[in-house]
Amino acid sequence: MTVLMAGCGDLGTEAGLRFAAAGHRVVGWRRSPDKLPAAIEGVAADLTAPPLPQIPAGTTAVVIAVAADSPTEEAYRAAYVDGLSNVLDALERAREHDGAAAPSPLRRVLFVSSTAVYGDADGGWVDEGTTPAPGGFSGRIIREAEDLLHRRLPGTGITPVVLRLGGIYGPGRTRLIDQVRSGTAVAPAEPRYTNRIHRDDAAAAIVHLCTMAAEPGPVYLGVDNDPAELGEVQRFLADELGLPRPSSDVPVGDSGGAAGGEPSRGGNKRCSNALLRSTGFEFAYPTFREGYRAILAGEGVRHP
C-alpha cells in the first residue's frame, strides 16, 4: 500500500518508518522534507497554505498528524482545522481528477487528535462513548477538526478514524524528567490523574489502525494501561534517578494552568484504552514505568 503522512514531525516520521519497515511506500508532507529519512519520500508542503501537492497515485491510507506552531488559539485553528480542511480538499480534487473510471484505492484517513477534547472529569474514567467537553480552546478546536473529518467523508467510501492521544513522551520529550532532575517538580496536594503514551506506541497504533483487516471504528483512545497519578510518576522518576522525591505543598488548582488562561490540556481524568486493545493492539510500553526506564537508558531518538 501507499501511505501519505500529511504532517511528518517526530510522531509522523516514526509512524512512516514503521509503515516502510512493513513494506509499504510512504510519502511524507512537511515544510522541510530534506529532514526526512530516506525510507520516506519527502515532499515540501505547508498544510496551512493551499493548494497542497497532488495526492500520490495509489494512496491507500492518509495519516494527518499536525501540531500547532505556538500555544495560541490562532495557531491551533490554522494547524488542526485549516490544515485538515486543506488535506480533505486535496483528497476531493484527486477523486474528481480520477473520476468514475477507476475506483480510488484510498480506504482510510486517520486524524491524530488529543484527549484534550474531554476536558476535566474530576478524576473519573472516560472512553470513546464519553461526550467530549473541552475545557479550553485547544480541545475545542481539535474537537471541531474531528467533526469536520466525519462530516466530509461520508459517501466517499473512505473510513474516517480519529485517534485521541494522551500526553506523548519518549526520546527527546523529557520535560517531567528534567523537572525532577532540576528539583522544580512539585507533586499536586490532591490526586491528579494523567494519561500518556510512549511515542513509539503512538506510532505503532497509527500503523495498526491503518492496516488492520477489520474495519476500524470512528474513534479510539491512544493511552497506555495506567492513567497514573502525577505524583506517583514524579516519585518513580526520582527513585530511578536516585534523587529526593518532589514535595507536595501546592494545591492542585495552582499548578494546572497555562499562559493566556488556557487550562491544562490533560485535565484530571482517567482514559480507558480498552477499545484499542480489543482490536489486538499490544503496547511495547504498557505503563509509564517501562517507557521512562527506556528513556533513562537512552533508547530511541527523536526525529528532527
PDB file of C-alpha atoms in Angstrom:
ATOM      1  CA  MET A   1       0.000   0.000   0.000  1.00  0.00           C
ATOM      2  CA  THR A   2       0.968   3.644  -0.380  1.00  0.00           C
ATOM      3  CA  VAL A   3       0.627   5.778   2.741  1.00  0.00           C
ATOM      4  CA  LEU A   4       0.579   9.579   2.774  1.00  0.00           C
ATOM      5  CA  MET A   5       1.801  11.140   6.008  1.00  0.00           C
ATOM      6  CA  ALA A   6       0.298  14.627   5.968  1.00  0.00           C
ATOM      7  CA  GLY A   7       2.410  16.166   8.675  1.00  0.00           C
ATOM      8  CA  CYS A   8       5.679  14.379   9.301  1.00  0.00           C
ATOM      9  CA  GLY A   9       7.237  15.609  12.520  1.00  0.00           C
ATOM     10  CA  ASP A  10       8.611  13.320  15.218  1.00  0.00           C
ATOM     11  CA  LEU A  11       5.471  11.174  15.540  1.00  0.00           C
ATOM     12  CA  GLY A  12       4.656  11.160  11.827  1.00  0.00           C
ATOM     13  CA  THR A  13       8.221  10.231  10.933  1.00  0.00           C
ATOM     14  CA  GLU A  14       8.263   7.343  13.405  1.00  0.00           C
ATOM     15  CA  ALA A  15       4.943   6.062  12.045  1.00  0.00           C
ATOM     16  CA  GLY A  16       6.225   6.483   8.492  1.00  0.00           C
ATOM     17  CA  LEU A  17       9.340   4.456   9.252  1.00  0.00           C
ATOM     18  CA  ARG A  18       7.167   1.687  10.674  1.00  0.00           C
ATOM     19  CA  PHE A  19       4.962   1.665   7.570  1.00  0.00           C
ATOM     20  CA  ALA A  20       8.099   1.490   5.425  1.00  0.00           C
ATOM     21  CA  ALA A  21       9.572  -1.326   7.519  1.00  0.00           C
ATOM     22  CA  ALA A  22       6.370  -3.286   6.856  1.00  0.00           C
ATOM     23  CA  GLY A  23       6.992  -2.953   3.107  1.00  0.00           C
ATOM     24  CA  HIS A  24       4.733  -0.012   2.268  1.00  0.00           C
ATOM     25  CA  ARG A  25       5.567   3.043   0.191  1.00  0.00           C
ATOM     26  CA  VAL A  26       5.491   6.163   2.363  1.00  0.00           C
ATOM     27  CA  VAL A  27       5.221   9.772   1.188  1.00  0.00           C
ATOM     28  CA  GLY A  28       5.751  12.486   3.787  1.00  0.00           C
ATOM     29  CA  TRP A  29       4.446  16.043   3.515  1.00  0.00           C
ATOM     30  CA  ARG A  30       6.246  18.618   5.630  1.00  0.00           C
ATOM     31  CA  ARG A  31       7.748  22.084   5.286  1.00  0.00           C
ATOM     32  CA  SER A  32      11.311  20.753   5.442  1.00  0.00           C
ATOM     33  CA  PRO A  33      11.252  17.402   3.611  1.00  0.00           C
ATOM     34  CA  ASP A  34      15.058  17.259   3.489  1.00  0.00           C
ATOM     35  CA  LYS A  35      14.996  16.306   7.181  1.00  0.00           C
ATOM     36  CA  LEU A  36      13.120  13.069   6.496  1.00  0.00           C
ATOM     37  CA  PRO A  37      14.947   9.724   6.457  1.00  0.00           C
ATOM     38  CA  ALA A  38      15.498   8.026   3.110  1.00  0.00           C
ATOM     39  CA  ALA A  39      12.743   5.465   3.714  1.00  0.00           C
ATOM     40  CA  ILE A  40      10.157   8.274   3.431  1.00  0.00           C
ATOM     41  CA  GLU A  41       9.666  10.144   0.143  1.00  0.00           C
ATOM     42  CA  GLY A  42       9.692  13.744   1.279  1.00  0.00           C
ATOM     43  CA  VAL A  43       7.530  16.375  -0.444  1.00  0.00           C
ATOM     44  CA  ALA A  44       7.549  20.066   0.514  1.00  0.00           C
ATOM     45  CA  ALA A  45       4.132  21.077   1.802  1.00  0.00           C
ATOM     46  CA  ASP A  46       2.686  23.540   4.298  1.00  0.00           C
ATOM     47  CA  LEU A  47      -0.707  22.150   5.289  1.00  0.00           C
ATOM     48  CA  THR A  48      -1.901  25.636   6.229  1.00  0.00           C
ATOM     49  CA  ALA A  49      -1.042  27.111   2.801  1.00  0.00           C
ATOM     50  CA  PRO A  50      -3.104  25.623  -0.046  1.00  0.00           C
ATOM     51  CA  PRO A  51      -3.093  24.401  -2.686  1.00  0.00           C
ATOM     52  CA  LEU A  52      -1.332  21.297  -1.434  1.00  0.00           C
ATOM     53  CA  PRO A  53       0.647  18.896  -3.645  1.00  0.00           C
ATOM     54  CA  GLN A  54      -1.151  16.240  -5.641  1.00  0.00           C
ATOM     55  CA  ILE A  55      -2.144  13.156  -3.679  1.00  0.00           C
ATOM     56  CA  PRO A  56       0.276  10.340  -4.631  1.00  0.00           C
ATOM     57  CA  ALA A  57      -1.196   7.868  -7.101  1.00  0.00           C
ATOM     58  CA  GLY A  58      -2.425   4.685  -5.476  1.00  0.00           C
ATOM     59  CA  THR A  59      -2.630   6.157  -1.984  1.00  0.00           C
ATOM     60  CA  THR A  60      -4.349   3.638   0.281  1.00  0.00           C
ATOM     61  CA  ALA A  61      -4.249   5.472   3.625  1.00  0.00           C
ATOM     62  CA  VAL A  62      -3.719   9.061   4.733  1.00  0.00           C
ATOM     63  CA  VAL A  63      -2.483   9.981   8.207  1.00  0.00           C
ATOM     64  CA  ILE A  64      -2.957  13.583   9.303  1.00  0.00           C
ATOM     65  CA  ALA A  65      -0.590  14.336  12.185  1.00  0.00           C
ATOM     66  CA  VAL A  66      -0.244  18.064  12.751  1.00  0.00           C
ATOM     67  CA  ALA A  67       0.934  20.267  15.593  1.00  0.00           C
ATOM     68  CA  ALA A  68       0.338  23.924  16.352  1.00  0.00           C
ATOM     69  CA  ASP A  69       3.301  26.256  15.876  1.00  0.00           C
ATOM     70  CA  SER A  70       2.538  28.026  19.175  1.00  0.00           C
ATOM     71  CA  PRO A  71       0.121  27.621  22.123  1.00  0.00           C
ATOM     72  CA  THR A  72      -2.370  30.163  20.755  1.00  0.00           C
ATOM     73  CA  GLU A  73      -5.908  29.815  19.524  1.00  0.00           C
ATOM     74  CA  GLU A  74      -4.938  31.107  16.083  1.00  0.00           C
ATOM     75  CA  ALA A  75      -2.109  28.574  15.735  1.00  0.00           C
ATOM     76  CA  TYR A  76      -4.328  25.692  16.799  1.00  0.00           C
ATOM     77  CA  ARG A  77      -7.038  26.646  14.324  1.00  0.00           C
ATOM     78  CA  ALA A  78      -4.517  27.024  11.491  1.00  0.00           C
ATOM     79  CA  ALA A  79      -2.962  23.608  12.181  1.00  0.00           C
ATOM     80  CA  TYR A  80      -5.927  21.451  13.090  1.00  0.00           C
ATOM     81  CA  VAL A  81      -8.984  22.908  11.360  1.00  0.00           C
ATOM     82  CA  ASP A  82      -7.449  24.686   8.368  1.00  0.00           C
ATOM     83  CA  GLY A  83      -4.738  22.059   7.885  1.00  0.00           C
ATOM     84  CA  LEU A  84      -7.223  19.191   7.964  1.00  0.00           C
ATOM     85  CA  SER A  85      -9.628  21.027   5.666  1.00  0.00           C
ATOM     86  CA  ASN A  86      -6.846  21.628   3.141  1.00  0.00           C
ATOM     87  CA  VAL A  87      -5.871  17.946   3.122  1.00  0.00           C
ATOM     88  CA  LEU A  88      -9.510  16.945   2.623  1.00  0.00           C
ATOM     89  CA  ASP A  89      -9.755  19.440  -0.239  1.00  0.00           C
ATOM     90  CA  ALA A  90      -6.710  17.803  -1.848  1.00  0.00           C
ATOM     91  CA  LEU A  91      -8.347  14.390  -1.493  1.00  0.00           C
ATOM     92  CA  GLU A  92     -11.525  15.716  -3.093  1.00  0.00           C
ATOM     93  CA  ARG A  93      -9.570  17.152  -6.029  1.00  0.00           C
ATOM     94  CA  ALA A  94      -7.862  13.808  -6.508  1.00  0.00           C
ATOM     95  CA  ARG A  95     -11.212  11.983  -6.606  1.00  0.00           C
ATOM     96  CA  GLU A  96     -12.592  14.474  -9.107  1.00  0.00           C
ATOM     97  CA  HIS A  97      -9.496  14.098 -11.263  1.00  0.00           C
ATOM     98  CA  ASP A  98      -9.726  10.301 -11.271  1.00  0.00           C
ATOM     99  CA  GLY A  99     -13.457  10.356 -11.993  1.00  0.00           C
ATOM    100  CA  ALA A 100     -15.559   7.225 -12.058  1.00  0.00           C
ATOM    101  CA  ALA A 101     -13.317   5.359 -14.484  1.00  0.00           C
ATOM    102  CA  ALA A 102     -11.051   3.969 -11.790  1.00  0.00           C
ATOM    103  CA  PRO A 103     -12.268   3.477  -8.210  1.00  0.00           C
ATOM    104  CA  SER A 104      -9.969   5.074  -5.657  1.00  0.00           C
ATOM    105  CA  PRO A 105      -7.806   2.701  -3.604  1.00  0.00           C
ATOM    106  CA  LEU A 106      -7.985   5.113  -0.654  1.00  0.00           C
ATOM    107  CA  ARG A 107      -9.775   3.389   2.201  1.00  0.00           C
ATOM    108  CA  ARG A 108      -8.809   5.116   5.462  1.00  0.00           C
ATOM    109  CA  VAL A 109      -7.988   8.613   6.670  1.00  0.00           C
ATOM    110  CA  LEU A 110      -6.652   8.751  10.210  1.00  0.00           C
ATOM    111  CA  PHE A 111      -6.598  12.034  12.110  1.00  0.00           C
ATOM    112  CA  VAL A 112      -4.320  12.294  15.144  1.00  0.00           C
ATOM    113  CA  SER A 113      -6.383  14.015  17.821  1.00  0.00           C
ATOM    114  CA  SER A 114      -5.990  14.529  21.559  1.00  0.00           C
ATOM    115  CA  THR A 115      -7.643  13.511  24.823  1.00  0.00           C
ATOM    116  CA  ALA A 116      -7.860  17.270  25.442  1.00  0.00           C
ATOM    117  CA  VAL A 117     -11.294  17.062  23.797  1.00  0.00           C
ATOM    118  CA  TYR A 118     -12.632  15.583  27.062  1.00  0.00           C
ATOM    119  CA  GLY A 119     -11.557  18.401  29.339  1.00  0.00           C
ATOM    120  CA  ASP A 120     -11.659  17.600  33.056  1.00  0.00           C
ATOM    121  CA  ALA A 121     -13.599  14.677  34.562  1.00  0.00           C
ATOM    122  CA  ASP A 122     -12.690  15.211  38.232  1.00  0.00           C
ATOM    123  CA  GLY A 123     -10.613  12.051  38.236  1.00  0.00           C
ATOM    124  CA  GLY A 124     -13.327   9.898  36.628  1.00  0.00           C
ATOM    125  CA  TRP A 125     -12.997   7.481  33.725  1.00  0.00           C
ATOM    126  CA  VAL A 126     -13.634   8.451  30.116  1.00  0.00           C
ATOM    127  CA  ASP A 127     -13.751   6.357  26.946  1.00  0.00           C
ATOM    128  CA  GLU A 128     -14.880   6.629  23.335  1.00  0.00           C
ATOM    129  CA  GLY A 129     -18.506   6.805  24.444  1.00  0.00           C
ATOM    130  CA  THR A 130     -17.941   9.781  26.761  1.00  0.00           C
ATOM    131  CA  THR A 131     -19.308  13.059  25.438  1.00  0.00           C
ATOM    132  CA  PRO A 132     -16.395  15.457  24.839  1.00  0.00           C
ATOM    133  CA  ALA A 133     -16.450  18.597  26.976  1.00  0.00           C
ATOM    134  CA  PRO A 134     -13.227  20.506  26.259  1.00  0.00           C
ATOM    135  CA  GLY A 135     -12.224  22.997  28.884  1.00  0.00           C
ATOM    136  CA  GLY A 136     -10.083  25.262  26.717  1.00  0.00           C
ATOM    137  CA  PHE A 137      -9.528  26.389  23.151  1.00  0.00           C
ATOM    138  CA  SER A 138      -7.106  23.579  22.293  1.00  0.00           C
ATOM    139  CA  GLY A 139      -9.599  20.809  22.994  1.00  0.00           C
ATOM    140  CA  ARG A 140     -12.450  22.794  21.468  1.00  0.00           C
ATOM    141  CA  ILE A 141     -10.604  23.406  18.202  1.00  0.00           C
ATOM    142  CA  ILE A 142      -9.339  19.824  17.930  1.00  0.00           C
ATOM    143  CA  ARG A 143     -12.890  18.606  18.535  1.00  0.00           C
ATOM    144  CA  GLU A 144     -14.057  20.891  15.723  1.00  0.00           C
ATOM    145  CA  ALA A 145     -11.499  19.242  13.442  1.00  0.00           C
ATOM    146  CA  GLU A 146     -12.789  15.781  14.397  1.00  0.00           C
ATOM    147  CA  ASP A 147     -16.312  16.825  13.443  1.00  0.00           C
ATOM    148  CA  LEU A 148     -15.021  18.199  10.147  1.00  0.00           C
ATOM    149  CA  LEU A 149     -13.395  14.868   9.295  1.00  0.00           C
ATOM    150  CA  HIS A 150     -16.545  12.867   9.986  1.00  0.00           C
ATOM    151  CA  ARG A 151     -18.700  15.392   8.121  1.00  0.00           C
ATOM    152  CA  ARG A 152     -16.618  15.478   4.938  1.00  0.00           C
ATOM    153  CA  LEU A 153     -16.009  11.775   4.250  1.00  0.00           C
ATOM    154  CA  PRO A 154     -19.417  10.005   4.354  1.00  0.00           C
ATOM    155  CA  GLY A 155     -20.403   8.667   0.934  1.00  0.00           C
ATOM    156  CA  THR A 156     -16.815   8.621  -0.361  1.00  0.00           C
ATOM    157  CA  GLY A 157     -16.025   5.012   0.521  1.00  0.00           C
ATOM    158  CA  ILE A 158     -13.281   6.290   2.843  1.00  0.00           C
ATOM    159  CA  THR A 159     -13.365   5.369   6.531  1.00  0.00           C
ATOM    160  CA  PRO A 160     -12.518   8.271   8.872  1.00  0.00           C
ATOM    161  CA  VAL A 161     -10.628   7.280  12.018  1.00  0.00           C
ATOM    162  CA  VAL A 162      -9.819   9.567  14.947  1.00  0.00           C
ATOM    163  CA  LEU A 163      -7.016   8.583  17.330  1.00  0.00           C
ATOM    164  CA  ARG A 164      -7.172  10.640  20.524  1.00  0.00           C
ATOM    165  CA  LEU A 165      -3.693  10.503  22.019  1.00  0.00           C
ATOM    166  CA  GLY A 166      -2.796  11.256  25.600  1.00  0.00           C
ATOM    167  CA  GLY A 167       0.382  13.089  26.509  1.00  0.00           C
ATOM    168  CA  ILE A 168       3.177  11.833  24.260  1.00  0.00           C
ATOM    169  CA  TYR A 169       6.520  11.164  25.890  1.00  0.00           C
ATOM    170  CA  GLY A 170       9.602   9.431  24.539  1.00  0.00           C
ATOM    171  CA  PRO A 171      13.066  10.178  23.177  1.00  0.00           C
ATOM    172  CA  GLY A 172      13.743  13.900  23.491  1.00  0.00           C
ATOM    173  CA  ARG A 173      10.440  14.508  25.315  1.00  0.00           C
ATOM    174  CA  THR A 174      11.837  14.747  28.809  1.00  0.00           C
ATOM    175  CA  ARG A 175      10.035  17.675  30.449  1.00  0.00           C
ATOM    176  CA  LEU A 176       8.953  15.674  33.505  1.00  0.00           C
ATOM    177  CA  ILE A 177      12.393  14.064  33.860  1.00  0.00           C
ATOM    178  CA  ASP A 178      14.026  17.481  33.597  1.00  0.00           C
ATOM    179  CA  GLN A 179      11.740  18.895  36.307  1.00  0.00           C
ATOM    180  CA  VAL A 180      12.616  16.052  38.675  1.00  0.00           C
ATOM    181  CA  ARG A 181      16.327  16.400  37.920  1.00  0.00           C
ATOM    182  CA  SER A 182      16.303  20.154  38.492  1.00  0.00           C
ATOM    183  CA  GLY A 183      14.274  19.898  41.683  1.00  0.00           C
ATOM    184  CA  THR A 184      11.448  22.043  40.281  1.00  0.00           C
ATOM    185  CA  ALA A 185       8.870  19.222  40.154  1.00  0.00           C
ATOM    186  CA  VAL A 186       6.037  19.715  42.630  1.00  0.00           C
ATOM    187  CA  ALA A 187       3.512  16.961  43.278  1.00  0.00           C
ATOM    188  CA  PRO A 188      -0.111  18.099  43.467  1.00  0.00           C
ATOM    189  CA  ALA A 189      -1.504  18.297  47.002  1.00  0.00           C
ATOM    190  CA  GLU A 190      -4.561  16.405  45.751  1.00  0.00           C
ATOM    191  CA  PRO A 191      -4.515  13.408  43.373  1.00  0.00           C
ATOM    192  CA  ARG A 192      -4.426  14.448  39.723  1.00  0.00           C
ATOM    193  CA  TYR A 193      -4.510  11.681  37.146  1.00  0.00           C
ATOM    194  CA  THR A 194      -2.536  11.911  33.925  1.00  0.00           C
ATOM    195  CA  ASN A 195      -2.747   9.947  30.691  1.00  0.00           C
ATOM    196  CA  ARG A 196       0.251   9.307  28.494  1.00  0.00           C
ATOM    197  CA  ILE A 197       1.554   7.178  25.664  1.00  0.00           C
ATOM    198  CA  HIS A 198       5.098   6.499  24.521  1.00  0.00           C
ATOM    199  CA  ARG A 199       5.872   7.964  21.102  1.00  0.00           C
ATOM    200  CA  ASP A 200       6.666   4.523  19.730  1.00  0.00           C
ATOM    201  CA  ASP A 201       3.344   3.085  20.889  1.00  0.00           C
ATOM    202  CA  ALA A 202       1.502   6.077  19.405  1.00  0.00           C
ATOM    203  CA  ALA A 203       3.220   5.447  16.062  1.00  0.00           C
ATOM    204  CA  ALA A 204       2.501   1.723  16.261  1.00  0.00           C
ATOM    205  CA  ALA A 205      -1.175   2.446  16.971  1.00  0.00           C
ATOM    206  CA  ILE A 206      -1.363   4.625  13.849  1.00  0.00           C
ATOM    207  CA  VAL A 207       0.058   1.810  11.709  1.00  0.00           C
ATOM    208  CA  HIS A 208      -2.208  -0.761  13.357  1.00  0.00           C
ATOM    209  CA  LEU A 209      -5.417   1.192  12.748  1.00  0.00           C
ATOM    210  CA  CYS A 210      -4.476   1.905   9.123  1.00  0.00           C
ATOM    211  CA  THR A 211      -3.575  -1.677   8.262  1.00  0.00           C
ATOM    212  CA  MET A 212      -5.709  -3.987  10.404  1.00  0.00           C
ATOM    213  CA  ALA A 213      -8.021  -6.284   8.469  1.00  0.00           C
ATOM    214  CA  ALA A 214     -11.177  -5.412  10.392  1.00  0.00           C
ATOM    215  CA  GLU A 215     -12.914  -2.123   9.666  1.00  0.00           C
ATOM    216  CA  PRO A 216     -11.842   0.345  12.358  1.00  0.00           C
ATOM    217  CA  GLY A 217     -14.297   2.292  14.449  1.00  0.00           C
ATOM    218  CA  PRO A 218     -14.659   6.071  14.219  1.00  0.00           C
ATOM    219  CA  VAL A 219     -12.730   6.917  17.422  1.00  0.00           C
ATOM    220  CA  TYR A 220     -10.030   5.326  19.571  1.00  0.00           C
ATOM    221  CA  LEU A 221      -8.243   6.478  22.694  1.00  0.00           C
ATOM    222  CA  GLY A 222      -4.466   6.172  22.439  1.00  0.00           C
ATOM    223  CA  VAL A 223      -3.229   5.955  26.022  1.00  0.00           C
ATOM    224  CA  ASP A 224      -1.275   3.333  27.934  1.00  0.00           C
ATOM    225  CA  ASN A 225      -2.685   0.922  30.519  1.00  0.00           C
ATOM    226  CA  ASP A 226      -2.027   3.104  33.573  1.00  0.00           C
ATOM    227  CA  PRO A 227      -3.644   6.542  33.922  1.00  0.00           C
ATOM    228  CA  ALA A 228      -1.314   7.246  36.818  1.00  0.00           C
ATOM    229  CA  GLU A 229      -1.487   9.968  39.408  1.00  0.00           C
ATOM    230  CA  LEU A 230       1.068  12.661  38.590  1.00  0.00           C
ATOM    231  CA  GLY A 231       2.774  12.495  41.968  1.00  0.00           C
ATOM    232  CA  GLU A 232       3.286   8.748  41.534  1.00  0.00           C
ATOM    233  CA  VAL A 233       5.078   9.316  38.228  1.00  0.00           C
ATOM    234  CA  GLN A 234       7.259  12.024  39.751  1.00  0.00           C
ATOM    235  CA  ARG A 235       8.198   9.833  42.711  1.00  0.00           C
ATOM    236  CA  PHE A 236       9.018   6.933  40.369  1.00  0.00           C
ATOM    237  CA  LEU A 237      11.351   9.115  38.331  1.00  0.00           C
ATOM    238  CA  ALA A 238      13.030  10.482  41.449  1.00  0.00           C
ATOM    239  CA  ASP A 239      13.647   6.957  42.708  1.00  0.00           C
ATOM    240  CA  GLU A 240      15.021   5.830  39.330  1.00  0.00           C
ATOM    241  CA  LEU A 241      17.356   8.836  39.254  1.00  0.00           C
ATOM    242  CA  GLY A 242      18.396   8.465  42.894  1.00  0.00           C
ATOM    243  CA  LEU A 243      17.095  11.933  43.719  1.00  0.00           C
ATOM    244  CA  PRO A 244      14.870  13.301  46.512  1.00  0.00           C
ATOM    245  CA  ARG A 245      11.176  12.870  45.900  1.00  0.00           C
ATOM    246  CA  PRO A 246       9.279  16.062  44.974  1.00  0.00           C
ATOM    247  CA  SER A 247       7.424  17.893  47.710  1.00  0.00           C
ATOM    248  CA  SER A 248       3.659  18.222  47.561  1.00  0.00           C
ATOM    249  CA  ASP A 249       2.839  21.528  49.141  1.00  0.00           C
ATOM    250  CA  VAL A 250       0.964  23.330  46.338  1.00  0.00           C
ATOM    251  CA  PRO A 251      -2.829  22.960  45.915  1.00  0.00           C
ATOM    252  CA  VAL A 252      -3.753  21.271  42.649  1.00  0.00           C
ATOM    253  CA  GLY A 253      -5.644  24.330  41.413  1.00  0.00           C
ATOM    254  CA  ASP A 254      -2.446  26.382  41.471  1.00  0.00           C
ATOM    255  CA  SER A 255      -0.472  24.136  39.131  1.00  0.00           C
ATOM    256  CA  GLY A 256      -2.795  23.190  36.316  1.00  0.00           C
ATOM    257  CA  GLY A 257      -2.992  26.326  34.220  1.00  0.00           C
ATOM    258  CA  ALA A 258      -1.035  27.844  31.393  1.00  0.00           C
ATOM    259  CA  ALA A 259      -0.395  31.256  29.940  1.00  0.00           C
ATOM    260  CA  GLY A 260      -3.344  33.086  28.463  1.00  0.00           C
ATOM    261  CA  GLY A 261      -5.956  31.355  30.610  1.00  0.00           C
ATOM    262  CA  GLU A 262      -5.808  28.047  28.719  1.00  0.00           C
ATOM    263  CA  PRO A 263      -6.434  25.168  31.167  1.00  0.00           C
ATOM    264  CA  SER A 264      -4.028  22.248  31.322  1.00  0.00           C
ATOM    265  CA  ARG A 265      -4.527  20.037  28.259  1.00  0.00           C
ATOM    266  CA  GLY A 266      -4.551  16.949  30.441  1.00  0.00           C
ATOM    267  CA  GLY A 267      -7.277  17.727  32.925  1.00  0.00           C
ATOM    268  CA  ASN A 268      -7.945  15.344  35.812  1.00  0.00           C
ATOM    269  CA  LYS A 269      -9.334  12.195  34.204  1.00  0.00           C
ATOM    270  CA  ARG A 270      -8.556   8.546  33.594  1.00  0.00           C
ATOM    271  CA  CYS A 271      -8.727   7.445  29.962  1.00  0.00           C
ATOM    272  CA  SER A 272      -9.507   3.836  29.050  1.00  0.00           C
ATOM    273  CA  ASN A 273      -7.653   2.124  26.207  1.00  0.00           C
ATOM    274  CA  ALA A 274      -9.894  -0.970  26.271  1.00  0.00           C
ATOM    275  CA  LEU A 275     -11.302  -0.384  22.783  1.00  0.00           C
ATOM    276  CA  LEU A 276      -7.858  -0.051  21.179  1.00  0.00           C
ATOM    277  CA  ARG A 277      -6.622  -3.184  22.954  1.00  0.00           C
ATOM    278  CA  SER A 278      -9.736  -5.070  21.827  1.00  0.00           C
ATOM    279  CA  THR A 279      -8.519  -4.724  18.220  1.00  0.00           C
ATOM    280  CA  GLY A 280      -5.447  -6.800  19.059  1.00  0.00           C
ATOM    281  CA  PHE A 281      -3.084  -3.890  19.612  1.00  0.00           C
ATOM    282  CA  GLU A 282      -0.313  -4.565  22.121  1.00  0.00           C
ATOM    283  CA  PHE A 283       1.779  -1.933  23.862  1.00  0.00           C
ATOM    284  CA  ALA A 284       5.560  -2.064  23.899  1.00  0.00           C
ATOM    285  CA  TYR A 285       5.396   0.246  26.923  1.00  0.00           C
ATOM    286  CA  PRO A 286       2.170  -0.650  28.763  1.00  0.00           C
ATOM    287  CA  THR A 287       2.842   1.800  31.628  1.00  0.00           C
ATOM    288  CA  PHE A 288       4.993   4.834  32.298  1.00  0.00           C
ATOM    289  CA  ARG A 289       7.471   2.639  34.169  1.00  0.00           C
ATOM    290  CA  GLU A 290       8.641   0.695  31.123  1.00  0.00           C
ATOM    291  CA  GLY A 291       8.589   3.797  28.950  1.00  0.00           C
ATOM    292  CA  TYR A 292      10.547   6.096  31.236  1.00  0.00           C
ATOM    293  CA  ARG A 293      13.084   3.385  32.020  1.00  0.00           C
ATOM    294  CA  ALA A 294      13.730   3.092  28.271  1.00  0.00           C
ATOM    295  CA  ILE A 295      14.222   6.864  28.005  1.00  0.00           C
ATOM    296  CA  LEU A 296      16.564   6.945  31.006  1.00  0.00           C
ATOM    297  CA  ALA A 297      18.533   4.120  29.351  1.00  0.00           C
ATOM    298  CA  GLY A 298      18.964   6.287  26.261  1.00  0.00           C
ATOM    299  CA  GLU A 299      16.851   4.117  23.966  1.00  0.00           C
ATOM    300  CA  GLY A 300      15.476   5.650  20.775  1.00  0.00           C
ATOM    301  CA  VAL A 301      15.955   9.016  19.070  1.00  0.00           C
ATOM    302  CA  ARG A 302      13.704  11.985  18.437  1.00  0.00           C
ATOM    303  CA  HIS A 303      13.249  12.733  14.749  1.00  0.00           C
ATOM    304  CA  PRO A 304      14.023  16.292  13.611  1.00  0.00           C
TER     305      PRO A 304
END
